[in-house]
Structures are given as C-alpha cells and as structure tokens.
Tab-separated table of C-alpha atoms in Angstrom:
chain	number	residue	atom	x	y	z
M	1	MET	CA	34.974	26.841	7.204
M	2	ASP	CA	35.548	26.210	3.521
M	3	SER	CA	32.813	26.925	0.674
M	4	PHE	CA	31.574	23.172	1.087
M	5	GLN	CA	31.084	23.044	4.920
M	6	ILE	CA	28.715	26.547	4.395
M	7	PHE	CA	26.795	25.976	1.722
M	8	GLY	CA	26.292	21.856	3.949
M	9	MET	CA	25.422	23.591	7.105
M	10	GLN	CA	23.145	26.176	5.454
M	11	PHE	CA	20.977	23.525	3.726
M	12	THR	CA	21.207	21.732	6.932
M	13	LEU	CA	19.640	23.980	9.224
M	14	SER	CA	16.938	25.684	6.474
M	15	LEU	CA	16.215	21.806	6.052
M	16	LEU	CA	15.638	21.415	10.235
M	17	VAL	CA	13.616	24.859	10.169
M	18	TYR	CA	11.175	23.877	6.951
M	19	ALA	CA	10.802	20.648	8.495
M	20	LEU	CA	10.184	21.728	12.443
M	21	ILE	CA	8.048	24.504	10.703
M	22	ALA	CA	6.194	21.119	9.227
M	23	ARG	CA	5.037	19.381	11.635
M	24	TRP	CA	4.973	21.186	14.562
M	25	TYR	CA	2.298	24.222	12.686
M	26	VAL	CA	1.506	22.854	8.962
M	27	ALA	CA	0.860	19.077	8.808
M	28	PRO	CA	-1.738	18.987	12.132
M	29	GLY	CA	-3.813	21.658	9.664
M	30	LEU	CA	-4.031	20.569	6.891
M	31	ALA	CA	-3.995	17.268	8.086
M	32	ARG	CA	-8.056	18.332	9.828
M	33	LEU	CA	-8.670	18.621	5.644
M	34	PRO	CA	-9.651	16.869	2.777
M	35	LEU	CA	-6.795	14.947	1.304
M	36	ARG	CA	-7.448	17.286	-2.673
M	37	ASP	CA	-7.570	20.577	-0.391
M	38	ALA	CA	-4.653	19.659	1.945
M	39	LEU	CA	-2.418	18.914	-0.842
M	40	THR	CA	-3.153	22.752	-2.889
M	41	PRO	CA	-1.449	24.656	-0.570
M	42	LEU	CA	1.730	22.272	-0.684
M	43	LEU	CA	1.674	22.173	-4.620
M	44	PHE	CA	2.390	26.584	-4.335
M	45	VAL	CA	5.276	26.070	-2.424
M	46	HIS	CA	5.403	24.233	-5.931
M	47	ALA	CA	3.876	27.164	-8.263
M	48	LEU	CA	6.938	29.011	-7.999
M	49	ARG	CA	9.549	26.626	-9.248
M	50	HIS	CA	10.204	29.269	-12.488
M	51	LEU	CA	12.425	31.415	-10.160
M	52	GLY	CA	15.407	28.116	-10.655
M	53	LEU	CA	14.901	29.285	-14.606
M	54	THR	CA	17.287	32.432	-12.688
M	55	ILE	CA	20.150	30.003	-12.650
M	56	LEU	CA	20.038	30.306	-17.029
M	57	VAL	CA	20.135	34.544	-16.544
M	58	PRO	CA	23.644	35.563	-17.588
M	59	VAL	CA	24.480	38.174	-14.748
M	60	VAL	CA	23.071	35.805	-12.029
M	61	THR	CA	25.124	33.225	-12.339
M	62	ASP	CA	28.763	33.147	-13.619
M	63	PRO	CA	28.259	31.840	-17.624
M	64	ASN	CA	31.159	30.049	-17.464
M	65	LEU	CA	28.605	27.920	-14.653
M	66	PRO	CA	28.331	24.258	-16.456
M	67	HIS	CA	25.423	24.593	-18.639
M	68	ALA	CA	24.363	21.235	-18.887
M	69	TRP	CA	23.334	21.079	-15.302
M	70	ALA	CA	22.155	24.770	-15.550
M	71	MET	CA	19.948	23.278	-18.021
M	72	GLN	CA	18.954	20.703	-15.989
M	73	VAL	CA	18.042	22.918	-13.531
M	74	GLY	CA	16.188	25.449	-14.442
M	75	TYR	CA	13.768	23.266	-17.155
M	76	GLY	CA	13.355	20.539	-14.469
M	77	ASP	CA	12.346	22.775	-12.241
M	78	LEU	CA	9.869	25.014	-15.129
M	79	LEU	CA	8.610	21.144	-15.201
M	80	ALA	CA	7.591	20.980	-12.406
M	81	GLN	CA	6.176	24.595	-11.289
M	82	LEU	CA	3.803	23.652	-14.735
M	83	LEU	CA	2.753	20.446	-13.016
M	84	SER	CA	1.829	21.819	-10.058
M	85	LEU	CA	0.047	23.990	-11.849
M	86	LEU	CA	-1.582	21.435	-13.998
M	87	SER	CA	-1.809	19.078	-10.495
M	88	ILE	CA	-3.592	22.612	-8.084
M	89	LEU	CA	-6.016	23.103	-11.510
M	90	ALA	CA	-7.445	19.897	-11.601
M	91	LEU	CA	-7.695	19.202	-7.327
M	92	ARG	CA	-9.846	23.119	-7.719
M	93	ALA	CA	-11.866	21.331	-10.421
M	94	ARG	CA	-11.845	17.384	-8.384
M	95	LEU	CA	-11.100	15.699	-12.100
M	96	GLY	CA	-10.835	12.413	-11.691
M	97	VAL	CA	-6.749	12.239	-12.994
M	98	ALA	CA	-6.268	14.796	-9.900
M	99	LEU	CA	-4.377	12.404	-7.397
M	100	VAL	CA	-2.844	11.397	-10.529
M	101	LEU	CA	-0.691	14.657	-11.943
M	102	VAL	CA	-0.134	15.093	-8.067
M	103	TRP	CA	1.875	12.114	-7.952
M	104	ILE	CA	3.734	12.912	-11.517
M	105	PHE	CA	4.351	16.697	-10.408
M	106	ASN	CA	5.419	15.021	-7.086
M	107	LEU	CA	7.943	12.504	-8.275
M	108	GLU	CA	9.465	14.369	-11.377
M	109	GLY	CA	9.471	17.138	-9.080
M	110	THR	CA	10.843	15.117	-6.392
M	111	LEU	CA	13.211	13.631	-9.094
M	112	ASP	CA	14.556	16.140	-10.405
M	113	LEU	CA	16.112	18.555	-7.187
M	114	LEU	CA	17.024	14.927	-6.115
M	115	LEU	CA	19.619	14.842	-9.582
M	116	ALA	CA	20.258	18.785	-9.853
M	117	ILE	CA	21.579	17.862	-5.654
M	118	TYR	CA	23.855	15.071	-6.729
M	119	HIS	CA	25.217	16.304	-10.171
M	120	GLY	CA	25.815	19.659	-7.921
M	121	LEU	CA	27.979	18.233	-5.959
M	122	GLY	CA	29.646	16.032	-8.227
M	123	LEU	CA	30.447	19.538	-10.554
M	124	HIS	CA	31.243	20.651	-6.244
M	125	ALA	CA	28.319	23.628	-7.172
M	126	TYR	CA	28.937	25.121	-3.808
M	127	ASN	CA	32.785	26.479	-5.591
M	128	LEU	CA	31.168	27.549	-8.848
M	129	PRO	CA	30.056	30.570	-8.856
M	130	LEU	CA	26.673	30.495	-8.101
M	131	ARG	CA	26.538	34.115	-6.991
M	132	SER	CA	22.795	35.965	-6.030
M	133	PHE	CA	20.944	31.945	-7.305
M	134	TRP	CA	23.649	30.350	-3.963
M	135	TYR	CA	20.556	30.618	-1.540
M	136	VAL	CA	17.958	29.003	-4.303
M	137	PRO	CA	20.237	25.417	-3.463
M	138	THR	CA	20.101	26.813	0.710
M	139	PHE	CA	16.953	28.214	1.217
M	140	ILE	CA	14.508	27.243	-1.052
M	141	VAL	CA	15.385	23.503	-2.562
M	142	PRO	CA	14.638	22.685	0.931
M	143	ALA	CA	11.423	23.612	1.861
M	144	LEU	CA	10.194	22.354	-1.657
M	145	LEU	CA	11.941	18.556	-0.652
M	146	VAL	CA	10.297	19.075	2.904
M	147	THR	CA	6.631	20.074	0.970
M	148	HIS	CA	7.482	17.088	-1.366
M	149	VAL	CA	7.246	14.576	1.694
M	150	MET	CA	4.595	16.548	3.560
M	151	MET	CA	2.507	15.520	0.328
M	152	PHE	CA	4.083	11.689	-0.672
M	153	SER	CA	3.002	10.821	3.029
M	154	MET	CA	-0.351	12.770	3.117
M	155	LEU	CA	-0.640	10.573	-0.952
M	156	VAL	CA	0.492	6.932	0.878
M	157	LYS	CA	-1.447	7.580	4.342
M	158	ARG	CA	-4.553	9.776	2.725
M	159	SER	CA	-5.047	8.600	-0.364
M	160	ARG	CA	-7.788	6.208	1.070
M	161	GLU	CA	-10.675	9.189	1.666
M	162	VAL	CA	-10.597	10.142	-2.166
M	163	ARG	CA	-11.675	6.157	-2.819
C-alpha cells in the first residue's frame, strides 16, 4: 500500500469506529438528557482542538510543510476550541445565546475540518512529512467529524425543546 491508501484506510476505519461508538453508546445516553446538557460532552471533545497548533511546531512536522496550510489548520482549530469553550460556558450558564454560539461553533468547526481535509488532499498531505502529526487527521479528525454530525442532528431535531 502507498501512503495515500494507508492514510485513507486509517481515516475511514477511525471514522467507522467512532460512528459506531456514537450510534450504539453515546447517542442513546445523550438522548435522555435535555438538549443543553446533551451538547456539552460533545463540545468538550472540541475543547482540546488547541492540539491542532502542533502542526506549527517544526520538530513535530517537517519545516517544509506548506506554511499557509499549516497556519489554516492550526489557527482554525484554535478558533474552534475557543468557540467550543465559549459555547460550553454559555450552555452551563443557561444563557439565551448559548444555542446560537453552538451553531456558530459547529459551522466554523466543521468548515475548518472540511477545508483542512480538502486543501490537505490537494497538497497530497499524506505524502508530506507530517511525522507524529499523522495521528491527528487519521485518529482525532474522524472523532471531531462524528461529534459535529451528532451536534447538527441534535440542534435540528431537538431545538424545539429550548423554546
């Protein structure tokens, strides 16, 4: 197998495993909670997205990694992390703006991931010297995508609960 096939297989299998965990274990438990309480654990997954800044550390990735893409990935993740924390705080405080913040976070966070994937594929990132950062797109990003889908689903289906 070449790097693209290994990368694609690892990403796809991680996505499948996280989707099954979410469907069989996480979603049923969260369905029993009020929407504001159910969103919080999913947001906490994204509260660690500051780890994406690791792509900007030269000893973790090769200095020849395209700087513009690395900046997009790193700072896009940082913004998502900050928005997730703001959303958590707003939900916990029962602020009226909380669900709006969750929508903003979910849109920014999802677009950030999709753009990073799209541009990464265009750059053939699976052939770039990602070194240990390889685990972020093949192990962490699938979990982030699954939780984004779960949040979108909850926001659409259960938003009447809050009104």
